[in-house]
Tab-separated table of N, CA and C and ligand atoms in Angstrom:
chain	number	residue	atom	x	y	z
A	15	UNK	N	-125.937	133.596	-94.904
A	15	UNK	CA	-126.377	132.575	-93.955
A	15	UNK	C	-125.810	131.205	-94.322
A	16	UNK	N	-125.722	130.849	-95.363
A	16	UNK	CA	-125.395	129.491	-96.312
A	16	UNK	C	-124.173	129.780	-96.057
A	17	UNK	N	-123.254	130.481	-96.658
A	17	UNK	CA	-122.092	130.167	-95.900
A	17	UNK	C	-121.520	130.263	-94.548
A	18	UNK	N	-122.143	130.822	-93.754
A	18	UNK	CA	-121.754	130.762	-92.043
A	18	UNK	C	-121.914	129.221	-91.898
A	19	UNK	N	-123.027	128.441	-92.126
A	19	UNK	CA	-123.570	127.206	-92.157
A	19	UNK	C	-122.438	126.236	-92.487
A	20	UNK	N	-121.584	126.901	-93.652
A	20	UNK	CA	-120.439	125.738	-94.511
A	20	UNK	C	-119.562	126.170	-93.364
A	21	UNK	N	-119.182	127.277	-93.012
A	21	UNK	CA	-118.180	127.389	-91.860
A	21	UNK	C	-117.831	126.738	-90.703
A	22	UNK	N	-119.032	126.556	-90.192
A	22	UNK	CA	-119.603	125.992	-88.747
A	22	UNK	C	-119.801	124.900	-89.331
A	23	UNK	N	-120.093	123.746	-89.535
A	23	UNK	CA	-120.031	122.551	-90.500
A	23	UNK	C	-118.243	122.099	-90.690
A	24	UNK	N	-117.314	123.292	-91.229
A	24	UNK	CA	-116.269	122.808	-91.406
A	24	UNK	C	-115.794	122.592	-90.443
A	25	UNK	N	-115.429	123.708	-89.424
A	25	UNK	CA	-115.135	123.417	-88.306
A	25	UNK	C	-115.883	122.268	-87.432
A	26	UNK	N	-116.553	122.189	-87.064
A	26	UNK	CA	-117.206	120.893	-86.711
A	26	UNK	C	-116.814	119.825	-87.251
A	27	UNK	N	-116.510	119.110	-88.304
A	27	UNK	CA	-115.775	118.539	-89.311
A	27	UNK	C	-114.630	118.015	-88.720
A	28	UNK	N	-113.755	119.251	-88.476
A	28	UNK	CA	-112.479	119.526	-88.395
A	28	UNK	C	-111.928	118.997	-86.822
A	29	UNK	N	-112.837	119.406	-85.942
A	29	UNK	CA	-112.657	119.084	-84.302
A	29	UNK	C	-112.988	117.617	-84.201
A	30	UNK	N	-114.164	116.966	-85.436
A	30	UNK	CA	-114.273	115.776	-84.829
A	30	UNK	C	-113.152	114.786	-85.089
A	31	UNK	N	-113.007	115.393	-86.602
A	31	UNK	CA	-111.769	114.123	-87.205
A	31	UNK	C	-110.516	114.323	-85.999
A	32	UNK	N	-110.166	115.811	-85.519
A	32	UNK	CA	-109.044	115.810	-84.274
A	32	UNK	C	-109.445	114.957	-83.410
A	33	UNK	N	-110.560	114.600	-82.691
A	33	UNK	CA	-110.611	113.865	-81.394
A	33	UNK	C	-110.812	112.561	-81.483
A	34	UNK	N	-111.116	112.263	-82.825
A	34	UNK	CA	-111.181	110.723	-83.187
A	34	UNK	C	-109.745	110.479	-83.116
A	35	UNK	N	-108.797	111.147	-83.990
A	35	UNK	CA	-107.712	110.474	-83.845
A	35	UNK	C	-106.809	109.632	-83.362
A	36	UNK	N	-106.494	110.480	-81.789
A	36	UNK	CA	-106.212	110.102	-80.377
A	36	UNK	C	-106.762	108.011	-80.073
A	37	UNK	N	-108.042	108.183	-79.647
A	37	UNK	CA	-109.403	106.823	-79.796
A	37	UNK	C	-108.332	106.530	-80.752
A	38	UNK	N	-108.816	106.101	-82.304
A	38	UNK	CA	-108.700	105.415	-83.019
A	38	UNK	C	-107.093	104.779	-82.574
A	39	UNK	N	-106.380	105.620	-82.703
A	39	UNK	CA	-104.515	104.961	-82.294
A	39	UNK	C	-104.639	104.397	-81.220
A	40	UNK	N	-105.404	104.576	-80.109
A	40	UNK	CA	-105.322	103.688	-78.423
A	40	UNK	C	-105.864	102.740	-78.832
A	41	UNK	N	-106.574	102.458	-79.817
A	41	UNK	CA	-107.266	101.020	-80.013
A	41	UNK	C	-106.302	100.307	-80.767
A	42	UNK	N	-105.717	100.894	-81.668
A	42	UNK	CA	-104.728	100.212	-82.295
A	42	UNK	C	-103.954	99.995	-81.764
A	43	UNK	N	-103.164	100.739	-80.809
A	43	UNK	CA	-102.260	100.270	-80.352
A	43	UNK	C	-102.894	99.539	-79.171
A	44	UNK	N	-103.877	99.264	-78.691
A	44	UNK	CA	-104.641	97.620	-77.562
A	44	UNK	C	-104.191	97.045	-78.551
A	45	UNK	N	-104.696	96.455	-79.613
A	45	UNK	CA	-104.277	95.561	-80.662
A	45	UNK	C	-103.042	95.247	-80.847
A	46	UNK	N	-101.692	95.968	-81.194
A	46	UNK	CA	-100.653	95.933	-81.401
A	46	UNK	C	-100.039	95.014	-79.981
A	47	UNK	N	-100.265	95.740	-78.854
A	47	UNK	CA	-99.685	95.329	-77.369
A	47	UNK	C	-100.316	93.780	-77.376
A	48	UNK	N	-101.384	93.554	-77.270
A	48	UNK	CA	-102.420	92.415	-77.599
A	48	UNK	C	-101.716	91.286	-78.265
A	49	UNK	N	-101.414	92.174	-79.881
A	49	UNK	CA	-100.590	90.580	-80.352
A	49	UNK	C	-99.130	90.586	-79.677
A	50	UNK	N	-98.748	91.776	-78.689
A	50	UNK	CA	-96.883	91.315	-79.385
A	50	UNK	C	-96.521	90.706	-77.983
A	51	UNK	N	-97.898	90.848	-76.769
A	51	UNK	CA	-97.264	90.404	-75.544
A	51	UNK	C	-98.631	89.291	-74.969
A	52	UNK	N	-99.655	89.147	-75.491
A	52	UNK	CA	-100.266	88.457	-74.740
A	52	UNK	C	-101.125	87.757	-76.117
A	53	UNK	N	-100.919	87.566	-76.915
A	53	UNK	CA	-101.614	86.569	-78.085
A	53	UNK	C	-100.533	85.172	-78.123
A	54	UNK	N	-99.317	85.103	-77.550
A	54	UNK	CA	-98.282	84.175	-77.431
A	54	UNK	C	-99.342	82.685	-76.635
A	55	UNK	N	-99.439	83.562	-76.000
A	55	UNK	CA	-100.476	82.575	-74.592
A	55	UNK	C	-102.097	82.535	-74.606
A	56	UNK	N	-102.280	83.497	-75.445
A	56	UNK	CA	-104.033	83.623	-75.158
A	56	UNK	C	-104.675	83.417	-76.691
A	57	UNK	N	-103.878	83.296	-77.620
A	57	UNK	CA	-103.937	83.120	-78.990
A	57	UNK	C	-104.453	84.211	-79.455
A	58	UNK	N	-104.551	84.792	-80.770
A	58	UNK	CA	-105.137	85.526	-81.528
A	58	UNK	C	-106.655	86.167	-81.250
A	59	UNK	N	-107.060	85.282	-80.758
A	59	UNK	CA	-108.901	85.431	-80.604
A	59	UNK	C	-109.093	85.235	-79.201
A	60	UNK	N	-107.870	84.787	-78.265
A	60	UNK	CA	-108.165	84.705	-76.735
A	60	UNK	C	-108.634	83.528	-76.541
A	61	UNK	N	-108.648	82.580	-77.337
A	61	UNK	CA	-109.349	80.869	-76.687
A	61	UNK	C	-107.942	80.169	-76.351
A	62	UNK	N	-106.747	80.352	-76.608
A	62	UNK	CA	-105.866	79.392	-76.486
A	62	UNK	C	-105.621	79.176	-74.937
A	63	UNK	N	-105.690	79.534	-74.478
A	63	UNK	CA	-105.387	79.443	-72.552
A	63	UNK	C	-106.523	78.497	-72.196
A	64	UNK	N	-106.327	77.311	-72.205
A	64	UNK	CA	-107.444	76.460	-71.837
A	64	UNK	C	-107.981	76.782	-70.591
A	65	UNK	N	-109.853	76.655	-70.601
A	65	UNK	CA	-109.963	77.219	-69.169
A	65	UNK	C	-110.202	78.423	-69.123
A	66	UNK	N	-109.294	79.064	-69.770
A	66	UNK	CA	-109.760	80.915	-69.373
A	66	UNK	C	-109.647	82.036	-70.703
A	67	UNK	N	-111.133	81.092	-71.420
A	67	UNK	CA	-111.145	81.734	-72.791
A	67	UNK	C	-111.696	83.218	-72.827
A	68	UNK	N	-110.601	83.753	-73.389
A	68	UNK	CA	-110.713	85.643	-72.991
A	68	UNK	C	-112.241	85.774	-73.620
A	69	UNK	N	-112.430	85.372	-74.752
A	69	UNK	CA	-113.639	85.790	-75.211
A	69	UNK	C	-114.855	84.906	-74.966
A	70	UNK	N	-114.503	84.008	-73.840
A	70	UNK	CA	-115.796	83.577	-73.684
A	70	UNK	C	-116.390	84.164	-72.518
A	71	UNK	N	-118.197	83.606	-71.913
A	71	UNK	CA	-118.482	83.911	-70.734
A	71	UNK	C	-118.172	84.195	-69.269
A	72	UNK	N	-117.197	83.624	-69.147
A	72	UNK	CA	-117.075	83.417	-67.731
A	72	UNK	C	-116.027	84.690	-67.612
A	73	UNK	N	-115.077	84.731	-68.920
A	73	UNK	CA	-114.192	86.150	-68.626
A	73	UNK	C	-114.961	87.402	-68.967
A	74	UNK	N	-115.955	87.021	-69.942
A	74	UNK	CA	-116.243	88.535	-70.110
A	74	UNK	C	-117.407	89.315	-69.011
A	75	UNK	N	-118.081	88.456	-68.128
A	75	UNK	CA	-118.513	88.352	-66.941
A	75	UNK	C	-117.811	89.426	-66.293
A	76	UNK	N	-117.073	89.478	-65.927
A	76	UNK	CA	-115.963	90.221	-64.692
A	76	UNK	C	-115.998	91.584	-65.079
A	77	UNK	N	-115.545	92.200	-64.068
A	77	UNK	CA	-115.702	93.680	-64.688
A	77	UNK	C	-114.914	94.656	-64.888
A	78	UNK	N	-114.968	95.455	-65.739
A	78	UNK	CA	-113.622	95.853	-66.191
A	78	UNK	C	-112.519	95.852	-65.149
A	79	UNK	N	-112.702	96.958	-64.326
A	79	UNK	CA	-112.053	96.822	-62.470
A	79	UNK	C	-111.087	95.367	-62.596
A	80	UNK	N	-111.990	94.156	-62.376
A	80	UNK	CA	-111.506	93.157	-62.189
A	80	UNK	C	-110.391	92.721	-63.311
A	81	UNK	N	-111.057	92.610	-64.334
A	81	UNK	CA	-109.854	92.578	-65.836
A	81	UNK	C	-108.422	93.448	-65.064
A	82	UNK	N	-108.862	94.308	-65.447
A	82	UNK	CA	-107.678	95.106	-64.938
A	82	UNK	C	-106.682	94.798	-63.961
A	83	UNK	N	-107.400	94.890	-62.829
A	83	UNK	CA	-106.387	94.306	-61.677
A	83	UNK	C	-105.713	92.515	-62.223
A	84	UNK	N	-106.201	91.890	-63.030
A	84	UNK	CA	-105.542	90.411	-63.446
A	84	UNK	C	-104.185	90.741	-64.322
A	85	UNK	N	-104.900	91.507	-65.316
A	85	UNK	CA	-103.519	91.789	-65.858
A	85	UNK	C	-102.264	92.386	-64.910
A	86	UNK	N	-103.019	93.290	-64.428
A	86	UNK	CA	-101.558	94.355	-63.596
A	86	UNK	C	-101.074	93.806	-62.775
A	87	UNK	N	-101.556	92.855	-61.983
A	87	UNK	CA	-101.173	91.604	-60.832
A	87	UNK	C	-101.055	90.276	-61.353
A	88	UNK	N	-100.852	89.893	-62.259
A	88	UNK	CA	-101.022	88.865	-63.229
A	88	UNK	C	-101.352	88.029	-61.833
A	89	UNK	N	-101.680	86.158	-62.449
A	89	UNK	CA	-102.745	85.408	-61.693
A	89	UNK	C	-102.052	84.093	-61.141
A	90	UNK	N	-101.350	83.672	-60.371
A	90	UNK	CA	-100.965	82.516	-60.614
A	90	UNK	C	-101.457	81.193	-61.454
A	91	UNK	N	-100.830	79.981	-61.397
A	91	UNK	CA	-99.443	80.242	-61.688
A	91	UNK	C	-98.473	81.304	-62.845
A	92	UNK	N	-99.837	81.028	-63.894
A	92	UNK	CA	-98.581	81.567	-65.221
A	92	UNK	C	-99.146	82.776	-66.072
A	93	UNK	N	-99.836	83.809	-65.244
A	93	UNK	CA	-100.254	84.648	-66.123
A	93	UNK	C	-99.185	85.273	-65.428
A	94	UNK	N	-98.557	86.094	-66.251
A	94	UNK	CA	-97.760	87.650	-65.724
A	94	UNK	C	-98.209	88.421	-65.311
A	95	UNK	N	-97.817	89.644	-64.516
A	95	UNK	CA	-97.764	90.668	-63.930
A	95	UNK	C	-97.294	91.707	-65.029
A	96	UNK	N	-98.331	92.658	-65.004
A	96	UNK	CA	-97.414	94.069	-66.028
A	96	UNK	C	-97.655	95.025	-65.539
A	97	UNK	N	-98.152	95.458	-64.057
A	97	UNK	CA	-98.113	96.710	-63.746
A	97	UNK	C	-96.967	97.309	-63.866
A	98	UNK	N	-95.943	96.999	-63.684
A	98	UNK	CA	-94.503	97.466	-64.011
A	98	UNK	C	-94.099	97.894	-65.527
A	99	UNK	N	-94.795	96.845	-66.362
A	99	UNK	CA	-94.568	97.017	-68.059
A	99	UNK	C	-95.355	97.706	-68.582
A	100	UNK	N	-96.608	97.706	-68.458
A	100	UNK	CA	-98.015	98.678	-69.200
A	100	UNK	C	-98.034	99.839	-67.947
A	101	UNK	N	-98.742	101.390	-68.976
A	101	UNK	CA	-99.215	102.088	-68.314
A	101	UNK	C	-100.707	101.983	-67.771
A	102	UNK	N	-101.297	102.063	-66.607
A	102	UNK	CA	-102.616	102.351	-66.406
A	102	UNK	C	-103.586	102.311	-67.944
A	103	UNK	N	-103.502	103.785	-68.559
A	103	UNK	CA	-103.859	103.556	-69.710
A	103	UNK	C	-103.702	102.313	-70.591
A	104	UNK	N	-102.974	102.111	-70.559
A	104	UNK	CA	-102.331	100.680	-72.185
A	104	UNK	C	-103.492	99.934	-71.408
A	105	UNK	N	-103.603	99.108	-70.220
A	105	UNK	CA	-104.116	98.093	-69.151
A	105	UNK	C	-105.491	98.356	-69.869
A	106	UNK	N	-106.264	99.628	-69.362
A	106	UNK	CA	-107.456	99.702	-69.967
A	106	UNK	C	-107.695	99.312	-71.568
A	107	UNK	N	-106.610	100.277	-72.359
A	107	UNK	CA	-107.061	99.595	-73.686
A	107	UNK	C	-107.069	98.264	-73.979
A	108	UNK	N	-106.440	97.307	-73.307
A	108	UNK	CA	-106.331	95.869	-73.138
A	108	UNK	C	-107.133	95.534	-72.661
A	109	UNK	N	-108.233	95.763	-71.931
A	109	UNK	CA	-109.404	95.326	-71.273
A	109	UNK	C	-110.429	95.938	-72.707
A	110	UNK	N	-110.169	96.643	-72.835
A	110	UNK	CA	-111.270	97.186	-74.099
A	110	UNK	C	-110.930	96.084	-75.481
A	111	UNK	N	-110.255	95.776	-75.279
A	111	UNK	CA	-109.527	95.212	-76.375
A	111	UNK	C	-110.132	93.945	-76.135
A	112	UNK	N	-110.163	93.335	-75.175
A	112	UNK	CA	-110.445	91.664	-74.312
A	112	UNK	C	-112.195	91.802	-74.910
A	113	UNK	N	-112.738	93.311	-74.627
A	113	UNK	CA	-114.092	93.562	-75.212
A	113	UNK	C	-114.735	93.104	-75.981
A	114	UNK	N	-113.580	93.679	-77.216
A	114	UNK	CA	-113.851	93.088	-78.623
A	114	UNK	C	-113.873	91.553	-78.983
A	115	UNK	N	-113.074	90.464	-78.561
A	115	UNK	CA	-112.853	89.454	-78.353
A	115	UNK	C	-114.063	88.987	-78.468
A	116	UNK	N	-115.397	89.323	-77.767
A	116	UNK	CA	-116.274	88.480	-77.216
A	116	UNK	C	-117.492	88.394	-78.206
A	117	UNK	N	-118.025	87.063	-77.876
A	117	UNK	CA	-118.827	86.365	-78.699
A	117	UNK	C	-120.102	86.040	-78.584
B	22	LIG	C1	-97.036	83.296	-70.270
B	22	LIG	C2	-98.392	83.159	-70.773
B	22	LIG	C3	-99.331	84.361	-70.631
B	22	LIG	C4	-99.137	85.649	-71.085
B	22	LIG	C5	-97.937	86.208	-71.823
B	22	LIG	C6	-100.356	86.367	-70.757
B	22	LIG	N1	-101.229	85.561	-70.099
B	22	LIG	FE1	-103.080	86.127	-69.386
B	22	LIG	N2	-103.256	84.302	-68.484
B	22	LIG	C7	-102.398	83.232	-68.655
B	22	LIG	C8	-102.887	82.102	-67.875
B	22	LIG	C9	-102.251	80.724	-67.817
B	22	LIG	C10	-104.069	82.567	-67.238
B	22	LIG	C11	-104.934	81.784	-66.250
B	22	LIG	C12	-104.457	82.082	-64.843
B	22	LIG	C13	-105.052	81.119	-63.845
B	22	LIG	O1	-106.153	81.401	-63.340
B	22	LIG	O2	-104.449	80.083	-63.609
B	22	LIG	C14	-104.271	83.936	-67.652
B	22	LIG	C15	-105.333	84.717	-67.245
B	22	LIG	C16	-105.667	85.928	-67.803
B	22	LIG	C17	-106.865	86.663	-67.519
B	22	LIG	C18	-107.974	86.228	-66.562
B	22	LIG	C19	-108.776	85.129	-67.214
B	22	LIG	C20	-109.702	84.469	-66.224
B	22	LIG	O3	-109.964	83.267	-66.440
B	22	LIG	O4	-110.141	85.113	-65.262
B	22	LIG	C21	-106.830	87.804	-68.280
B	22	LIG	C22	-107.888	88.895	-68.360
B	22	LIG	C23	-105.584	87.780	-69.014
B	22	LIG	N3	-104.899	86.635	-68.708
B	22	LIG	C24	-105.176	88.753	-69.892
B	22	LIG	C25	-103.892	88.826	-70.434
B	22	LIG	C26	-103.388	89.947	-71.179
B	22	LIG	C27	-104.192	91.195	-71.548
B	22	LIG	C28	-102.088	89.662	-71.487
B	22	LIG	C29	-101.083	90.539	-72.217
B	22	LIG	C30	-100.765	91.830	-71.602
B	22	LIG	C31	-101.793	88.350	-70.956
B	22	LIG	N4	-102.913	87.875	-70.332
B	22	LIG	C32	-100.575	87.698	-71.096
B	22	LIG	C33	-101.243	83.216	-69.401
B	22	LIG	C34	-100.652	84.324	-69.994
């Protein structure tokens, strides 16, 4: 019985560390995309864009939906457009990412 228990335990073990994996790298890589294309303009922590501090209230207000569509349609005048550059996916982890930001 005790060892069926260590079996089922390992395996269990084994499936979770697999599905974390996947997660853990999409977050890293929000982060990575984060600094190498939009920390230029939004700074490190998202306050540098005067006005439209990623991690403050008024952005984290909006809802993901909305995040989303800003980035992929960027905003006049000077936010960019990346539906063309990010996948669907990446977009979301960048909104998850904008998540973390907040204060
Ligand atoms: C060239 C500078 C620049 C880059 C690069 C840039 N942004 Fe922006 N972003 C802005 C500006 C300026 C605004 C404010 C737009 C406005 O309303 O006038 C903005 C607005 C936003 C908003 C909406 C904020 C609000 O007040 O509603 C989000 C979300 C956002 N950016 C996310 C991103 C993400 C994520 C990236 C990287 C993929 C990125 N931005 C890259 C300049 C930039």
């Amino acid at each position: 019985m005790k060892s069926i228990n260590a079996k089922v335990l390992t395996i269990a073990t084994a499936f979770a560390v697999v599905l974390s994996i996947p997660l853990s790298m999409q977050a890293q890589d929000a982060a990575a995309t984060y600094k190498s294309k939009c920390a230029m303009c939004h700074g490190a922590d998202g306050k540098k864009a005067a006005g439209h501090d990623l991690s403050g209230a008024d952005v984290q207000k909006e809802s993901d939906a909305d995040l989303e569509a800003v980035i992929a349609n960027g905003k006049a005048p000077k936010m960019p457009k990346y539906a063309d550059k990010l996948k669907p996916e990446e977009i979301k982890g960048l909104v998850a990412y904008i998540r973390t930001l907040k204060q």
